Short mmCIF file of C-alpha atoms and ligand atoms in Angstrom, two decimals:
data_model
loop_
_atom_site.label_atom_id
_atom_site.label_comp_id
_atom_site.label_asym_id
_atom_site.label_seq_id
_atom_site.Cartn_x
_atom_site.Cartn_y
_atom_site.Cartn_z
CA MET A 39 30.77 -13.93 -20.01
CA THR A 40 27.98 -11.41 -19.40
CA THR A 41 25.00 -11.84 -21.71
CA VAL A 42 23.45 -8.69 -23.19
CA ASP A 43 19.78 -8.54 -24.01
CA SER A 44 17.45 -5.72 -25.02
CA CYS A 45 13.84 -4.65 -24.56
CA ASP A 46 11.65 -1.57 -24.86
CA VAL A 47 10.62 -1.30 -21.23
CA CYS A 48 12.05 -3.07 -18.19
CA ILE A 49 9.92 -3.21 -15.05
CA VAL A 50 11.57 -4.26 -11.80
CA GLY A 51 8.95 -5.45 -9.32
CA ALA A 52 6.03 -7.68 -10.25
CA GLY A 53 3.70 -6.50 -7.48
CA LEU A 54 0.59 -4.35 -7.82
CA ALA A 55 2.64 -1.26 -8.70
CA GLY A 56 4.67 -3.15 -11.32
CA LEU A 57 1.57 -4.65 -12.95
CA ASN A 58 -0.13 -1.27 -13.09
CA ALA A 59 3.01 0.11 -14.71
CA LEU A 60 2.91 -2.79 -17.17
CA PHE A 61 -0.75 -2.14 -17.94
CA ALA A 62 -0.10 1.56 -18.56
CA ALA A 63 3.02 0.90 -20.67
CA SER A 64 1.11 -1.64 -22.77
CA ARG A 65 -1.24 1.18 -23.87
CA TYR A 66 1.65 2.80 -25.77
CA LEU A 67 3.62 -0.19 -27.06
CA ARG A 68 3.10 -2.13 -30.29
CA ALA A 69 2.38 -5.86 -30.20
CA ASP A 70 5.92 -6.64 -31.36
CA GLN A 71 7.58 -4.58 -28.63
CA LYS A 72 8.95 -6.26 -25.55
CA VAL A 73 8.70 -5.65 -21.82
CA VAL A 74 10.92 -7.50 -19.34
CA LEU A 75 9.22 -7.98 -15.97
CA LEU A 76 11.85 -8.79 -13.40
CA ASP A 77 11.39 -9.72 -9.72
CA ARG A 78 13.37 -11.36 -6.95
CA ARG A 79 10.37 -13.42 -6.06
CA PRO A 80 9.65 -16.66 -7.93
CA ARG A 81 6.21 -15.58 -9.14
CA VAL A 82 4.15 -12.51 -9.94
CA GLY A 83 2.27 -10.87 -7.02
CA GLY A 84 4.86 -8.96 -4.98
CA MET A 85 4.28 -9.07 -1.23
CA TRP A 86 1.16 -11.19 -1.73
CA VAL A 87 3.44 -14.13 -2.59
CA ASP A 88 4.86 -14.25 0.95
CA VAL A 89 2.21 -12.62 3.12
CA TYR A 90 0.44 -14.73 5.78
CA PRO A 91 -1.99 -17.27 4.30
CA TYR A 92 -5.19 -16.11 6.00
CA VAL A 93 -4.93 -12.48 4.77
CA ARG A 94 -8.07 -11.06 3.14
CA LEU A 95 -8.22 -8.12 0.79
CA HIS A 96 -9.68 -5.25 2.82
CA GLN A 97 -11.45 -3.52 -0.07
CA PRO A 98 -13.97 -5.10 -2.46
CA HIS A 99 -11.85 -7.13 -4.89
CA GLY A 100 -12.87 -5.33 -8.11
CA MET A 101 -10.75 -2.28 -7.25
CA PHE A 102 -7.59 -4.26 -6.61
CA THR A 103 -6.37 -4.76 -10.13
CA ALA A 104 -4.04 -3.66 -12.91
CA GLY A 105 -5.60 -0.82 -14.93
CA ASN A 106 -9.22 -1.76 -15.46
CA ILE A 107 -8.81 -5.51 -15.82
CA ALA A 108 -11.94 -7.21 -14.47
CA TRP A 109 -11.78 -10.12 -12.05
CA THR A 110 -12.96 -13.52 -13.23
CA LEU A 111 -14.05 -14.53 -9.72
CA ASP A 112 -17.75 -15.35 -9.66
CA ARG A 113 -18.48 -13.65 -6.33
CA ASP A 114 -20.54 -10.86 -4.86
CA PRO A 115 -18.79 -7.48 -5.53
CA GLY A 116 -18.26 -6.94 -1.80
CA TYR A 117 -16.48 -10.27 -1.36
CA LEU A 118 -13.04 -9.95 0.25
CA ALA A 119 -10.65 -12.07 -1.80
CA THR A 120 -8.22 -14.52 -0.21
CA LYS A 121 -4.48 -14.60 -0.83
CA ASP A 122 -4.79 -17.39 -3.43
CA GLU A 123 -7.54 -15.51 -5.25
CA VAL A 124 -5.43 -12.33 -5.28
CA LEU A 125 -2.47 -14.26 -6.70
CA ASP A 126 -4.73 -15.86 -9.34
CA HIS A 127 -5.88 -12.38 -10.31
CA PHE A 128 -2.29 -11.21 -10.73
CA ALA A 129 -1.73 -14.14 -13.14
CA HIS A 130 -4.93 -13.23 -14.98
CA CYS A 131 -3.83 -9.57 -15.32
CA LEU A 132 -0.52 -10.65 -16.80
CA ALA A 133 -2.27 -12.96 -19.26
CA GLN A 134 -4.57 -10.11 -20.34
CA ILE A 135 -1.71 -7.65 -20.84
CA ARG A 136 0.18 -10.28 -22.85
CA GLN A 137 -2.53 -10.04 -25.46
CA ARG A 138 -1.33 -6.50 -26.25
CA VAL A 139 2.43 -6.69 -25.87
CA GLN A 140 5.24 -9.21 -25.45
CA VAL A 141 6.14 -9.76 -21.81
CA GLU A 142 9.15 -11.77 -20.71
CA GLU A 143 9.17 -12.75 -17.04
CA TRP A 144 12.54 -12.82 -15.37
CA LEU A 145 11.49 -14.17 -12.00
CA GLY A 146 13.93 -15.05 -9.25
CA TRP A 147 16.22 -12.31 -10.66
CA SER A 148 17.50 -9.16 -8.91
CA TYR A 149 18.09 -5.68 -10.24
CA VAL A 150 21.65 -4.55 -9.45
CA SER A 151 22.24 -1.12 -11.07
CA ASP A 152 21.44 1.11 -14.02
CA THR A 153 23.31 3.71 -16.09
CA ALA A 154 22.33 5.99 -18.94
CA HIS A 155 23.14 4.39 -22.30
CA ASP A 156 22.57 5.60 -25.84
CA GLY A 157 19.34 7.50 -25.10
CA GLY A 158 18.05 4.64 -22.93
CA VAL A 159 19.18 2.70 -19.89
CA ARG A 160 21.66 -0.10 -19.35
CA VAL A 161 20.50 -2.32 -16.50
CA VAL A 162 22.65 -4.87 -14.71
CA CYS A 163 20.63 -7.65 -13.17
CA ARG A 164 21.51 -10.93 -11.48
CA THR A 165 20.06 -14.36 -12.11
CA GLY A 166 19.03 -16.66 -9.26
CA SER A 167 22.33 -18.52 -9.66
CA GLY A 168 24.33 -15.31 -9.24
CA ASP A 169 25.31 -14.55 -12.86
CA ASP A 170 25.17 -10.94 -14.01
CA HIS A 171 23.19 -10.07 -17.09
CA VAL A 172 22.99 -6.77 -18.98
CA LEU A 173 19.70 -5.50 -20.32
CA GLU A 174 19.56 -2.50 -22.63
CA THR A 175 16.16 -0.88 -22.45
CA GLY A 176 14.46 2.27 -23.68
CA ARG A 177 12.80 2.85 -20.32
CA LEU A 178 13.28 1.44 -16.85
CA ILE A 179 10.57 1.36 -14.18
CA LYS A 180 11.66 0.37 -10.69
CA ALA A 181 8.41 -0.58 -8.94
CA TYR A 182 9.79 -1.46 -5.51
CA GLY A 183 6.72 -0.24 -3.63
CA PHE A 184 7.00 -0.16 0.15
CA GLY A 185 9.65 -2.91 0.18
CA ILE A 186 7.45 -5.21 2.25
CA GLY A 187 9.08 -8.47 3.33
CA THR A 188 8.16 -11.06 5.92
CA ASN A 189 8.20 -10.62 9.71
CA ASP A 190 10.09 -12.95 12.03
CA PRO A 191 8.72 -13.94 15.42
CA LEU A 192 9.47 -11.36 18.13
CA GLN A 193 12.71 -12.07 19.98
CA VAL A 194 11.98 -12.30 23.72
CA SER A 195 13.99 -13.45 26.74
CA SER A 196 11.35 -15.85 28.06
CA THR A 197 11.66 -19.52 27.13
CA ARG A 198 8.14 -20.20 28.39
CA VAL A 199 6.14 -18.43 25.68
CA ARG A 200 5.82 -19.49 22.07
CA SER A 201 6.67 -16.54 19.87
CA VAL A 202 5.46 -16.87 16.26
CA SER A 203 4.95 -14.78 13.14
CA PRO A 204 1.79 -15.01 10.97
CA ASP A 205 4.06 -15.33 7.93
CA PHE A 206 5.34 -18.68 9.17
CA CYS A 207 2.48 -19.87 11.39
CA ASP A 208 -1.04 -20.25 10.02
CA MET A 209 -3.56 -19.47 12.77
CA ARG A 210 -6.03 -21.85 11.11
CA GLY A 211 -3.98 -25.04 11.44
CA GLY A 212 -0.95 -26.71 12.97
CA GLU A 213 0.20 -26.50 16.57
CA ILE A 214 -1.33 -23.13 17.43
CA ALA A 215 -4.80 -24.17 16.27
CA ALA A 216 -4.62 -27.56 18.02
CA ASP A 217 -3.54 -25.94 21.31
CA THR A 218 -5.82 -24.31 23.90
CA ALA A 219 -3.28 -21.97 25.56
CA ALA A 220 -3.92 -18.23 25.61
CA VAL A 221 -2.85 -16.17 22.59
CA TRP A 222 -1.50 -12.62 22.81
CA ILE A 223 -1.68 -10.74 19.53
CA ILE A 224 1.02 -8.06 19.59
CA GLY A 225 -0.20 -5.11 17.54
CA SER A 226 -3.52 -3.63 16.43
CA GLY A 227 -3.23 -2.98 12.68
CA LYS A 228 -4.57 -4.94 9.73
CA THR A 229 -2.53 -8.09 10.43
CA ALA A 230 -3.71 -8.04 14.05
CA MET A 231 -7.34 -7.77 12.89
CA ASP A 232 -6.94 -10.61 10.36
CA THR A 233 -5.25 -12.72 13.05
CA ALA A 234 -7.82 -11.96 15.76
CA HIS A 235 -10.69 -12.60 13.35
CA ALA A 236 -9.20 -15.92 12.16
CA LEU A 237 -8.57 -17.11 15.75
CA ILE A 238 -11.87 -15.91 17.25
CA THR A 239 -14.12 -17.27 14.52
CA ARG A 240 -12.35 -20.65 14.44
CA ASN A 241 -11.82 -21.16 18.18
CA PRO A 242 -14.87 -19.82 20.03
CA GLY A 243 -14.16 -19.74 23.76
CA ARG A 244 -10.36 -19.71 23.45
CA GLU A 245 -8.56 -16.94 25.31
CA ILE A 246 -7.43 -14.46 22.66
CA ASN A 247 -5.93 -11.18 23.87
CA MET A 248 -4.37 -8.17 22.23
CA LEU A 249 -1.47 -5.97 23.26
CA ALA A 250 -2.65 -3.09 21.15
CA GLY A 251 0.14 -0.48 21.25
CA SER A 252 -1.54 2.93 20.95
CA GLY A 253 -4.53 1.33 19.19
CA THR A 254 -5.50 1.62 15.53
CA PHE A 255 -8.73 2.69 13.93
CA PHE A 256 -9.88 1.73 10.46
CA SER A 257 -12.08 3.23 7.78
CA SER A 258 -15.49 1.62 8.16
CA ARG A 259 -16.16 -0.60 5.16
CA ASP A 260 -19.90 -0.10 5.72
CA ARG A 261 -19.50 3.66 5.25
CA PHE A 262 -17.27 3.54 2.16
CA PHE A 263 -18.60 0.41 0.46
CA PRO A 264 -22.28 0.09 1.43
CA ASP A 265 -24.26 -2.81 0.03
CA GLY A 266 -27.26 -2.98 -2.29
CA ALA A 267 -29.43 0.09 -2.90
CA GLN A 268 -27.29 2.10 -0.47
CA ARG A 269 -24.80 2.38 -3.30
CA TRP A 270 -27.28 4.64 -5.09
CA TRP A 271 -27.58 7.26 -2.38
CA GLY A 272 -25.80 6.17 0.82
CA GLY A 273 -22.16 5.77 1.80
CA LYS A 274 -19.25 8.08 1.26
CA THR A 275 -17.16 8.14 -1.89
CA LEU A 276 -13.43 8.25 -1.34
CA SER A 277 -13.18 11.31 -3.56
CA ALA A 278 -15.69 13.15 -1.35
CA LEU A 279 -13.71 12.18 1.74
CA SER A 280 -10.47 13.30 0.13
CA GLY A 281 -12.09 16.65 -0.76
CA GLU A 282 -13.22 17.20 2.83
CA LEU A 283 -9.84 16.16 4.22
CA SER A 284 -8.08 18.58 1.91
CA HIS A 285 -10.05 21.44 3.47
CA LEU A 286 -9.64 20.27 7.06
CA PHE A 287 -5.98 19.26 7.09
CA ASP A 288 -3.51 22.15 7.06
CA GLY A 289 -0.26 20.27 7.76
CA THR A 290 -0.31 21.01 11.51
CA ASN A 291 -3.57 19.54 12.85
CA GLU A 292 -3.29 15.78 12.20
CA HIS A 293 -4.60 14.79 15.67
CA GLU A 294 -7.71 16.93 15.27
CA VAL A 295 -8.32 15.56 11.75
CA ALA A 296 -7.81 11.98 12.99
CA ARG A 297 -10.45 12.57 15.68
CA TRP A 298 -12.82 13.97 13.04
CA MET A 299 -12.17 10.97 10.81
CA ARG A 300 -12.59 8.44 13.59
CA GLU A 301 -15.85 9.94 14.87
CA ARG A 302 -17.48 9.99 11.43
CA PHE A 303 -15.98 7.12 9.49
CA GLY A 304 -13.84 5.08 11.86
CA THR A 305 -14.25 1.68 13.42
CA GLY A 306 -12.13 -0.70 15.46
CA PRO A 307 -12.30 -2.99 18.47
CA THR A 308 -10.26 -1.00 21.03
CA ALA A 309 -11.57 1.94 23.06
CA ARG A 310 -8.39 3.92 22.46
CA ALA A 311 -7.08 4.14 18.89
CA ASP A 312 -4.46 6.77 18.05
CA ASN A 313 -3.19 5.29 14.78
CA PHE A 314 -4.82 5.40 11.38
CA LEU A 315 -2.98 3.67 8.57
CA LEU A 316 -5.61 3.62 5.84
CA GLY A 317 -6.83 0.11 6.70
CA VAL A 318 -10.46 -0.89 6.17
CA LEU A 319 -12.63 -2.98 8.54
CA SER A 320 -16.36 -3.65 8.69
CA GLU A 321 -18.51 -2.88 11.72
CA ALA A 322 -19.36 -6.60 11.92
CA GLU A 323 -15.68 -7.63 11.94
CA SER A 324 -14.96 -4.99 14.54
CA ARG A 325 -17.81 -6.25 16.78
CA THR A 326 -16.76 -9.90 16.37
CA ILE A 327 -13.20 -9.06 17.36
CA ALA A 328 -14.23 -6.81 20.28
CA ALA A 329 -16.60 -9.50 21.60
CA GLY A 330 -14.07 -12.31 21.16
CA LEU A 331 -11.09 -10.58 22.77
CA GLY A 332 -10.46 -11.53 26.40
CA GLU A 333 -8.34 -8.48 27.15
CA ALA A 334 -7.10 -5.59 25.08
CA VAL A 335 -4.14 -3.98 26.84
CA MET A 336 -2.70 -0.71 25.59
CA GLY A 337 1.10 -0.49 25.42
CA HIS A 338 4.12 -1.56 23.42
CA LEU A 339 5.97 -4.78 24.16
CA VAL A 340 9.63 -4.44 25.11
CA ASP A 341 10.31 -8.03 26.21
CA ALA A 342 8.71 -11.11 27.73
CA VAL A 343 10.53 -12.37 30.84
CA ASP A 344 9.99 -15.46 32.95
CA ALA A 345 8.41 -14.85 36.35
CA ASP A 346 7.65 -17.22 39.25
CA ASP A 347 4.17 -18.20 38.18
CA GLY A 348 4.08 -17.20 34.54
CA VAL A 349 5.63 -14.75 32.12
CA ASP A 350 5.69 -10.95 32.32
CA LEU A 351 5.02 -9.01 29.15
CA VAL A 352 7.14 -5.92 29.84
CA LEU A 353 5.78 -2.72 28.31
CA ASP A 354 7.58 0.44 27.25
CA ASP A 355 6.10 2.46 30.14
CA GLY A 356 7.67 0.03 32.64
CA ALA A 357 4.40 -1.78 33.43
CA ALA A 358 4.16 -5.56 33.11
CA LYS A 359 1.30 -7.87 32.25
CA ARG A 360 1.51 -11.37 33.77
CA VAL A 361 0.43 -14.12 31.35
CA PRO A 362 0.40 -17.90 31.80
CA ALA A 363 3.46 -19.92 30.76
CA GLY A 364 2.80 -21.58 27.41
CA SER A 365 1.00 -18.52 25.98
CA TRP A 366 1.47 -17.73 22.30
CA LEU A 367 2.82 -14.34 21.19
CA VAL A 368 1.91 -13.48 17.60
CA ASN A 369 3.97 -10.77 15.95
CA CYS A 370 1.45 -8.42 14.33
CA THR A 371 3.57 -5.30 14.76
CA GLY A 372 3.24 -4.44 11.07
CA TYR A 373 5.35 -4.26 7.95
CA LEU A 374 5.45 -0.56 7.17
CA GLY A 375 8.90 0.91 7.66
CA ASN A 376 10.60 -2.45 8.30
CA THR A 377 12.79 -2.00 5.22
CA GLU A 378 14.91 1.11 4.77
CA GLN A 379 15.20 2.22 1.15
CA PRO A 380 18.00 4.53 -0.08
CA TYR A 381 16.94 7.95 -1.38
CA GLU A 382 16.25 8.04 -5.10
CA PRO A 383 14.32 10.69 -7.05
CA TYR A 384 11.23 9.42 -8.82
CA THR A 385 12.83 10.08 -12.19
CA ASN A 386 16.19 10.91 -13.79
CA ASP A 387 17.26 13.85 -15.97
CA ASP A 388 15.77 12.63 -19.23
CA GLY A 389 12.73 10.78 -17.85
CA THR A 390 13.94 7.34 -18.99
CA VAL A 391 13.88 5.97 -15.43
CA LEU A 392 10.87 5.94 -13.13
CA SER A 393 11.29 4.84 -9.53
CA ILE A 394 8.28 3.94 -7.40
CA GLN A 395 9.27 3.70 -3.76
CA THR A 396 8.78 5.48 -0.44
CA ARG A 397 11.61 8.03 -0.63
CA SER A 398 10.20 10.07 -3.50
CA ALA A 399 6.49 9.26 -3.39
CA THR A 400 4.06 11.10 -5.61
CA MET A 401 0.82 9.33 -4.61
CA HIS A 402 -0.84 7.77 -1.56
CA PHE A 403 -0.73 4.23 -2.99
CA THR A 404 2.03 2.63 -5.06
CA SER A 405 -0.59 1.08 -7.35
CA TYR A 406 -1.68 4.60 -8.39
CA GLU A 407 1.93 5.57 -8.84
CA GLY A 408 2.58 2.56 -11.09
CA TYR A 409 -0.43 3.48 -13.17
CA PHE A 410 -0.30 7.29 -13.50
CA MET A 411 3.45 7.83 -13.44
CA THR A 412 3.96 5.27 -16.20
CA HIS A 413 1.39 7.08 -18.31
CA LEU A 414 3.38 10.30 -17.78
CA MET A 415 6.60 8.50 -18.64
CA MET A 416 5.24 6.99 -21.84
CA LEU A 417 3.83 10.43 -22.81
CA ASP A 418 7.33 11.90 -22.21
CA LYS A 419 5.91 14.21 -19.54
CA LEU A 420 7.60 12.89 -16.43
CA ARG A 421 10.01 15.84 -16.23
CA ASP A 422 7.55 18.47 -17.44
CA ILE A 423 5.03 18.52 -14.62
CA PRO A 424 6.07 19.97 -11.24
CA LEU A 425 4.67 17.07 -9.22
CA TYR A 426 5.37 17.15 -5.50
CA ALA A 427 7.59 14.33 -4.25
CA LEU A 428 7.48 13.41 -0.55
CA ASP A 429 9.92 11.31 1.45
CA LEU A 430 7.41 9.01 3.15
CA GLN A 431 10.07 6.84 4.75
CA GLU A 432 11.52 9.81 6.66
CA LEU A 433 8.07 11.17 7.45
CA LEU A 434 7.09 7.83 8.99
CA HIS A 435 10.13 8.05 11.29
CA ARG A 436 9.13 11.55 12.39
CA SER A 437 5.35 11.21 12.69
CA LYS A 438 3.07 8.24 12.09
CA ALA A 439 0.08 10.44 12.85
CA VAL A 440 0.61 12.83 9.95
CA MET A 441 1.24 10.08 7.37
CA PRO A 442 -2.27 9.22 6.14
CA PHE A 443 -3.29 12.85 5.76
CA ALA A 444 -0.03 13.78 4.09
CA MET A 445 -0.55 10.90 1.65
CA PHE A 446 -4.07 12.04 0.80
CA THR A 447 -2.91 15.63 0.28
CA LEU A 448 -0.03 14.53 -1.92
CA ALA A 449 -2.24 12.35 -4.11
CA ARG A 450 -4.93 15.00 -4.48
CA TYR A 451 -2.44 17.68 -5.43
CA ASN A 452 -0.56 15.56 -7.96
CA LEU A 453 -3.70 14.01 -9.47
CA GLY A 454 -4.90 17.56 -10.15
CA LEU A 455 -1.71 18.29 -12.12
CA ILE A 456 -1.89 14.95 -13.93
CA ALA A 457 -5.55 15.48 -14.85
CA ASP A 458 -4.50 18.57 -16.83
CA ALA A 459 -1.69 16.71 -18.60
CA VAL A 460 -3.06 13.36 -19.77
CA PRO A 461 -5.93 12.34 -22.05
CA VAL A 462 -9.19 11.72 -20.19
CA GLY A 463 -9.02 8.01 -21.14
CA VAL A 464 -6.17 7.59 -18.65
CA PHE A 465 -8.55 8.36 -15.78
CA ASN A 466 -11.36 6.33 -17.33
CA GLU A 467 -9.18 3.22 -17.43
CA CYS A 468 -8.06 3.50 -13.82
CA GLY A 469 -9.91 0.64 -12.14
CA LEU A 470 -8.13 1.29 -8.81
CA ASP A 471 -10.44 4.21 -8.05
CA PHE A 472 -12.60 3.38 -4.98
CA ASP A 473 -15.38 5.55 -6.44
CA ARG A 474 -15.99 2.65 -8.85
CA TRP A 475 -17.93 0.99 -6.08
CA TYR A 476 -20.72 3.46 -6.82
CA PRO A 477 -23.06 3.62 -9.81
CA TRP A 478 -22.16 5.59 -12.92
CA HIS A 479 -24.06 8.78 -12.03
CA ARG A 480 -22.29 9.19 -8.66
CA ARG A 481 -18.87 8.44 -10.12
CA THR A 482 -19.41 10.89 -12.94
CA ALA A 483 -20.64 13.61 -10.58
CA ALA A 484 -17.55 13.08 -8.40
CA ALA A 485 -15.20 13.20 -11.39
CA LEU A 486 -16.82 16.38 -12.77
CA TRP A 487 -16.62 18.03 -9.35
CA PHE A 488 -12.91 17.20 -9.14
CA MET A 489 -12.28 18.60 -12.63
CA ARG A 490 -14.12 21.82 -11.72
CA THR A 491 -12.45 22.37 -8.35
CA HIS A 492 -8.91 20.97 -8.45
CA ARG A 493 -7.24 24.09 -9.83
CA GLY A 494 -8.88 26.27 -7.20
CA GLU A 495 -7.70 24.12 -4.35
CA SER A 496 -4.14 23.46 -5.54
CA ALA A 497 -2.56 26.48 -3.77
CA GLY A 498 -4.02 25.32 -0.45
CA LEU A 499 -2.81 21.75 -0.98
CA ARG A 500 0.64 23.01 -1.91
CA HIS A 501 0.75 25.11 1.25
CA THR A 502 -0.18 22.07 3.34
CA LEU A 503 2.57 19.99 1.71
CA ASP A 504 5.13 22.78 2.21
CA THR A 505 4.11 22.98 5.87
CA ILE A 506 4.68 19.23 6.29
CA GLY A 507 8.09 19.46 4.61
CA GLU A 508 9.22 22.34 6.85
CA ARG A 509 7.69 21.06 10.06
CA PHE A 510 9.16 17.56 9.84
CA GLU A 511 12.27 18.53 7.85
CA VAL A 512 11.63 15.95 5.14
CA ARG A 513 12.07 16.21 1.38
CA CYS A 514 8.79 17.54 0.06
CA GLY A 515 8.35 19.63 -3.08
CA PRO A 516 8.74 19.64 -6.86
CA LEU A 517 11.57 17.29 -7.78
CA ASP A 518 13.96 19.96 -9.06
CA SER A 519 13.73 22.01 -5.87
CA VAL A 520 14.05 18.85 -3.72
CA LEU A 521 17.23 17.89 -5.61
CA ARG A 522 18.61 21.45 -5.36
CA ALA A 523 17.95 21.54 -1.60
CA SER A 524 19.61 18.11 -1.18
CA ALA A 525 22.66 19.30 -3.14
CA VAL A 526 22.94 22.44 -0.97
CA ALA A 527 22.55 20.38 2.23
CA ALA A 528 25.27 17.99 1.03
CA GLY A 529 27.57 21.00 0.45
C1 FAD B 272 -0.26 -7.52 5.50
C2 FAD B 272 -0.65 -6.59 4.41
C3 FAD B 272 -1.94 -6.58 3.92
C4 FAD B 272 -2.29 -5.69 2.90
N1 FAD B 272 -3.58 -5.70 2.46
C5 FAD B 272 -3.94 -4.84 1.50
C6 FAD B 272 -5.27 -4.82 1.00
O1 FAD B 272 -6.11 -5.56 1.49
N2 FAD B 272 -5.58 -3.96 0.02
C7 FAD B 272 -4.65 -3.11 -0.52
O2 FAD B 272 -4.98 -2.35 -1.44
N3 FAD B 272 -3.40 -3.09 -0.07
C8 FAD B 272 -3.01 -3.93 0.92
N4 FAD B 272 -1.74 -3.92 1.37
C9 FAD B 272 -0.79 -2.96 0.81
C10 FAD B 272 -0.01 -3.67 -0.32
O3 FAD B 272 1.30 -3.64 0.04
C11 FAD B 272 -0.31 -3.03 -1.65
O4 FAD B 272 -1.64 -3.13 -1.93
C12 FAD B 272 0.39 -3.66 -2.83
O5 FAD B 272 0.18 -5.04 -2.94
C13 FAD B 272 1.84 -3.30 -2.83
O6 FAD B 272 2.32 -3.53 -4.13
P1 FAD B 272 3.71 -2.99 -4.61
O7 FAD B 272 3.87 -3.46 -5.99
O8 FAD B 272 3.83 -1.56 -4.34
O9 FAD B 272 4.81 -3.67 -3.66
P2 FAD B 272 5.21 -5.19 -3.49
O10 FAD B 272 4.03 -6.06 -3.51
O11 FAD B 272 6.10 -5.22 -2.29
O12 FAD B 272 6.07 -5.51 -4.80
C14 FAD B 272 7.36 -4.99 -5.03
C15 FAD B 272 8.17 -6.08 -5.71
O13 FAD B 272 9.43 -5.53 -6.08
C16 FAD B 272 10.40 -6.54 -5.98
N5 FAD B 272 11.72 -5.94 -5.86
C17 FAD B 272 12.10 -4.92 -5.05
N6 FAD B 272 13.40 -4.65 -5.22
C18 FAD B 272 13.86 -5.51 -6.16
C19 FAD B 272 15.13 -5.74 -6.78
N7 FAD B 272 16.22 -4.99 -6.46
N8 FAD B 272 15.25 -6.73 -7.68
C20 FAD B 272 14.16 -7.48 -8.03
N9 FAD B 272 12.93 -7.30 -7.49
C21 FAD B 272 12.79 -6.34 -6.56
C22 FAD B 272 10.00 -7.30 -4.71
O14 FAD B 272 10.51 -8.60 -4.71
C23 FAD B 272 8.47 -7.26 -4.80
O15 FAD B 272 7.96 -8.46 -5.33
C24 FAD B 272 -1.34 -4.79 2.39
C25 FAD B 272 -0.03 -4.80 2.89
C26 FAD B 272 0.31 -5.69 3.89
C27 FAD B 272 1.72 -5.68 4.41
#
């Protein structure tokens, strides 16, 4: 027997995107209406439930939230929250939203399929024990985000190295911490920085090395989130950066723009750094890591093979780096793009389904998408506004370098359209905005500038997005034209 249940809104995915969707939906629902929040994971928090234990939030914690829900943590605003603190904040957000609307948590459940039904949506989902369950809902929000899972240790031929993954091996304890053998961190992104920082600060003098791929640079936290009085006049607001990027980036010059960005606002411990994936690092962290690293070798690992007097780390250019037997290899090769998602438009014909994932992205961050797109959905405007949708998954396969600038362009263009379509309170309640680091007068000036200029710059942004779509042959455009082009391509 299949049980049938009903609700007003069903949200699949209890991560940051899902909770922002829940926050936004709660602004339109009555106290007696019901939201079902469904997730495969056993608790609320999305990828933060499974991510490595020594992760730290890379932005000041206040701006990592659902809507404008304030943290209860009694810490300095610049404090970088730990995994447990982030998960506690997720629980707090849910408790706050529950004061406005009924929320049923269906955790440990999977979404299976959905079909149109009687002006709403009929969702089939599966319980942890494998039973199917039907949920009839007015609106369905699939907040899958980037589909981030856990990383396994790297598979290598050598039996003389210890290959581990941060998700299953805490650098701060256990065998790796008790040992003195050399560590090779494979990768140079955020996980590599967290790992290097944890190892270097806890094991001074231990040999910690990095096989850094093409190198990664980060936005300098000191430039974007300065401390104390600097907040009044120093630093760079994210909206100002996004404005400058929108003038510089034309869809063809990502390497030039990356150089510009790195020279002015970048930081990182390696001399070469080709990648920029929107991570944030402080100058102090960068210095600590640079000073604590024994070697930073550029190149991508292909295999580790036993040699006479050690182990060779074989690189993709054919070179090899000899390391002592017994060395640790830590898989910090990143999570982005590890899961392939099927194509799905961000909404259906009647706007009763919203899908937040990488194939039909409308913003740079999924949290923003959860927040703004749900507002549009609840206002019945999802189908009315010609938002650009970009296939980020395909773009990542074609060019990692263009990704961050494409994401900024996409968000700036679509936020301009949304600003003209929603009440001003929607923007006022968006606590995700990095400009909130700055005092009221700077935030207000930035917001007014955006409102004055966004219409004038939209043709240029659209041209940049069209250029990206054509150059990399990825879906990029207003949803209707993307769907038409897909239908033509499919014959
Ligand atoms: C190592 C690492 C560190 C990061 N650090 C930061 C940081 O410091 N600051 C920051 O802003 N961002 C950071 N990020 C980015 C981070 O991913 C986002 O901030 C955010 O947490 C993503 O939220 P999300 O809801 O989009 O996705 P997720 O957290 O992945 O949540 C999606 C949820 O959907 C569920 N789901 C998907 N499909 C189904 C289905 N069919 N049935 C049921 N449930 C389903 C999943 O189980 C998952 O729980 C980091 C990412 C990584 C990998």
